[in-house]
Short mmCIF file of C-alpha atoms in Angstrom, two decimals:
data_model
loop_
_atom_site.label_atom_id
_atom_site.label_comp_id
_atom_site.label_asym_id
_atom_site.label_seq_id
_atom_site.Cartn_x
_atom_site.Cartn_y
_atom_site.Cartn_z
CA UNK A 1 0.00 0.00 0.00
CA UNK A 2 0.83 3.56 -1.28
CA UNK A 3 1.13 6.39 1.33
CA UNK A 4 1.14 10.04 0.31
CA UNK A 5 3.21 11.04 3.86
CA UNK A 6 6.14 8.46 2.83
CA UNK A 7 6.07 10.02 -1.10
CA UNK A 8 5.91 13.47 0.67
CA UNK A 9 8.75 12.72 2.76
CA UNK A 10 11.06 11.05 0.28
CA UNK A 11 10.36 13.91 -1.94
CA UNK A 12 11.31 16.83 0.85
CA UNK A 13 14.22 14.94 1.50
CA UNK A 14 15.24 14.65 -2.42
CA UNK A 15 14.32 18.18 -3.24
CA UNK A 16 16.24 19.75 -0.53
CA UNK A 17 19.06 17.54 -0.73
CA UNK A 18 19.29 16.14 2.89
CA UNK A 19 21.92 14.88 4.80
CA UNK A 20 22.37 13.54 8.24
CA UNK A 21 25.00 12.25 10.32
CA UNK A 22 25.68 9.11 12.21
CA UNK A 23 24.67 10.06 15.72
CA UNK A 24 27.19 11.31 18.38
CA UNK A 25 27.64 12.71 21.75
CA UNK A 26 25.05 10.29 23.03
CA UNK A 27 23.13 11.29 26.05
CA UNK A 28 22.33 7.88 26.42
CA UNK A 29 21.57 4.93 24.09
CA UNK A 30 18.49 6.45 22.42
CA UNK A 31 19.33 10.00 23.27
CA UNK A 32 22.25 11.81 20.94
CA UNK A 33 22.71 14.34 17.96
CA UNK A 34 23.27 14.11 14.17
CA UNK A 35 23.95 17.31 12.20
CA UNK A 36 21.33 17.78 9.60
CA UNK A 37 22.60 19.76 6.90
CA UNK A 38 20.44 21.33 4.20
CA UNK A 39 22.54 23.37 1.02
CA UNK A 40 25.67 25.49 2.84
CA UNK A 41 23.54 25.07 6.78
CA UNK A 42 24.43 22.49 9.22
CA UNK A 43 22.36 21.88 12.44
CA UNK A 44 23.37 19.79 14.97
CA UNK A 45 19.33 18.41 16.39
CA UNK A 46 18.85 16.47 19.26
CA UNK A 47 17.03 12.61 18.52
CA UNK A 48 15.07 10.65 20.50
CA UNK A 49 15.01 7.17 19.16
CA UNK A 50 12.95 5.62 21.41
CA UNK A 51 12.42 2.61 18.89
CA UNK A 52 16.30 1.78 17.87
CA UNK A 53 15.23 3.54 13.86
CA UNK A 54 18.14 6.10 13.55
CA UNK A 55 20.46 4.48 11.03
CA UNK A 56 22.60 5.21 8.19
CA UNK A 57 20.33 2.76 6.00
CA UNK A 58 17.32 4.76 5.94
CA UNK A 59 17.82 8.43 5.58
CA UNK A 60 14.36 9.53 5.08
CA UNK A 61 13.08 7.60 8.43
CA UNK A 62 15.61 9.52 9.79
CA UNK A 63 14.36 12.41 8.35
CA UNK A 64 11.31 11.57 10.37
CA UNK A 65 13.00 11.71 13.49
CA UNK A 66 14.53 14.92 13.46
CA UNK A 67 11.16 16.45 12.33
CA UNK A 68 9.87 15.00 15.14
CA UNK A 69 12.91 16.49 17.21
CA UNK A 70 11.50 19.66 15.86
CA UNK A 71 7.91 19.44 16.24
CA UNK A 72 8.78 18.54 20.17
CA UNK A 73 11.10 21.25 20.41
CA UNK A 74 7.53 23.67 19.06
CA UNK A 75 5.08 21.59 20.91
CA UNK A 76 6.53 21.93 24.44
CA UNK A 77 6.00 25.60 26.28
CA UNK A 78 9.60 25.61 27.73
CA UNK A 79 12.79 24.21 28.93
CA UNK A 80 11.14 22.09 32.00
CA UNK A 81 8.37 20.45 29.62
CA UNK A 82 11.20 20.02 27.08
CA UNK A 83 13.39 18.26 29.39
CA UNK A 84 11.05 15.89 31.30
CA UNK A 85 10.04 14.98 27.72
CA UNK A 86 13.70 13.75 27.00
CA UNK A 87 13.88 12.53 30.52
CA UNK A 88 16.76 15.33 31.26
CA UNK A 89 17.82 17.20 33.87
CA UNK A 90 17.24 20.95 32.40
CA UNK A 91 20.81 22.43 32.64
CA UNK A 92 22.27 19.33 31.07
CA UNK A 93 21.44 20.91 27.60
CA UNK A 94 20.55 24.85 28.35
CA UNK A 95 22.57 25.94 25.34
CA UNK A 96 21.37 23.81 23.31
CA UNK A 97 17.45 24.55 23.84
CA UNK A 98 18.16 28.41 23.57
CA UNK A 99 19.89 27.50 20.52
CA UNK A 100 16.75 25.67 19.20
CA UNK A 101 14.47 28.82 18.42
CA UNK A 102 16.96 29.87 15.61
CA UNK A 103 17.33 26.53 14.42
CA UNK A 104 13.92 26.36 14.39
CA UNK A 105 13.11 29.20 12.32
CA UNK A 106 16.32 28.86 9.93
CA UNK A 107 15.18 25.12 8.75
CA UNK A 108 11.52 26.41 8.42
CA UNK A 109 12.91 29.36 6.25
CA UNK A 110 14.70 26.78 4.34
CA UNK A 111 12.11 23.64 3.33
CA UNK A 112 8.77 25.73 4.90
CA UNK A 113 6.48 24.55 7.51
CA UNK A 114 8.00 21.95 9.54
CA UNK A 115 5.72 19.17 9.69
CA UNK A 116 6.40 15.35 9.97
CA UNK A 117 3.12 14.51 8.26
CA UNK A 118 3.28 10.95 10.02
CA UNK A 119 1.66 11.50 13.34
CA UNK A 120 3.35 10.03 16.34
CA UNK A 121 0.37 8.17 17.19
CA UNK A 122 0.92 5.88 14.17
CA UNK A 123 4.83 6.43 14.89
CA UNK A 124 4.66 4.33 17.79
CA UNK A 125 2.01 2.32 17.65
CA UNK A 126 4.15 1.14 13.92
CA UNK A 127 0.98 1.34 11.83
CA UNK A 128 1.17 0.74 8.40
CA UNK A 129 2.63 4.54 7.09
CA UNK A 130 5.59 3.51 9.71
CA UNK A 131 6.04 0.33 8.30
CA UNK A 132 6.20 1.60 4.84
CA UNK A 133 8.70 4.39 5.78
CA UNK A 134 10.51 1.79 7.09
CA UNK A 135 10.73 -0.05 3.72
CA UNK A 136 12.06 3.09 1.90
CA UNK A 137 15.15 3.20 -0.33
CA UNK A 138 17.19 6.14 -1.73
#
């Protein structure tokens, strides 16, 4: 089965020539960054990977993940709801969260409204559009 997020992803990803890096500086096993870099910009976004997806092998999942990185970053009202959401104490990362409203704002410039278009209701329950992400090759 056909789903218009995955071709809308794989195409945001093609058209704005993507790349991510391996993760590093790992918080913890499921917790570290990968620069995201977009034309001449580099970002360095902070992924939760609660599921083990984050890989080298399937760039537009991973794609996924730091729009979700983003859309968490919009979605919480400040540092202490950011934090308990990554299970963090709130000065461990203080730069980096002040850092995030220009990041924000720079990528949006960049590709236009940030939106993972896969909710992550379906994200972790692993409905079908997550399965079929899954299966994507570039």
């Amino acid at each position: 089965m056909e789903y218009p997020e995955v071709e809308q992803l794989k195409n945001q990803f093609k058209k704005h020539k993507i790349k991510l890096s391996q993760g590093f500086n790992h918080i913890r096993e499921n917790l570290f960054f990968t620069t995201l870099s977009i034309g001449s910009q580099s970002w360095d976004i902070l992924i939760d990977d609660e599921f083990g997806d984050f890989s080298k092998h399937n760039t537009v999942f991973d794609w996924l993940l730091v729009l979700y990185a983003l859309e968490t970053y919009e979605e919480c009202e400040d540092i202490l709801e950011w934090s308990n959401f990554h299970g963090i104490d709130t000065t461990m990362q203080l730069d980096y969260y002040k850092s995030l409203a220009t990041t924000y704002r720079e990528i949006e410039t960049t590709i236009g409204s940030i939106d993972p278009l896969i909710t992550s209701f379906d994200y972790t329950l692993r409905t079908g559009v997550v399965r079929a992400l899954a299966d994507v090759n570039l």
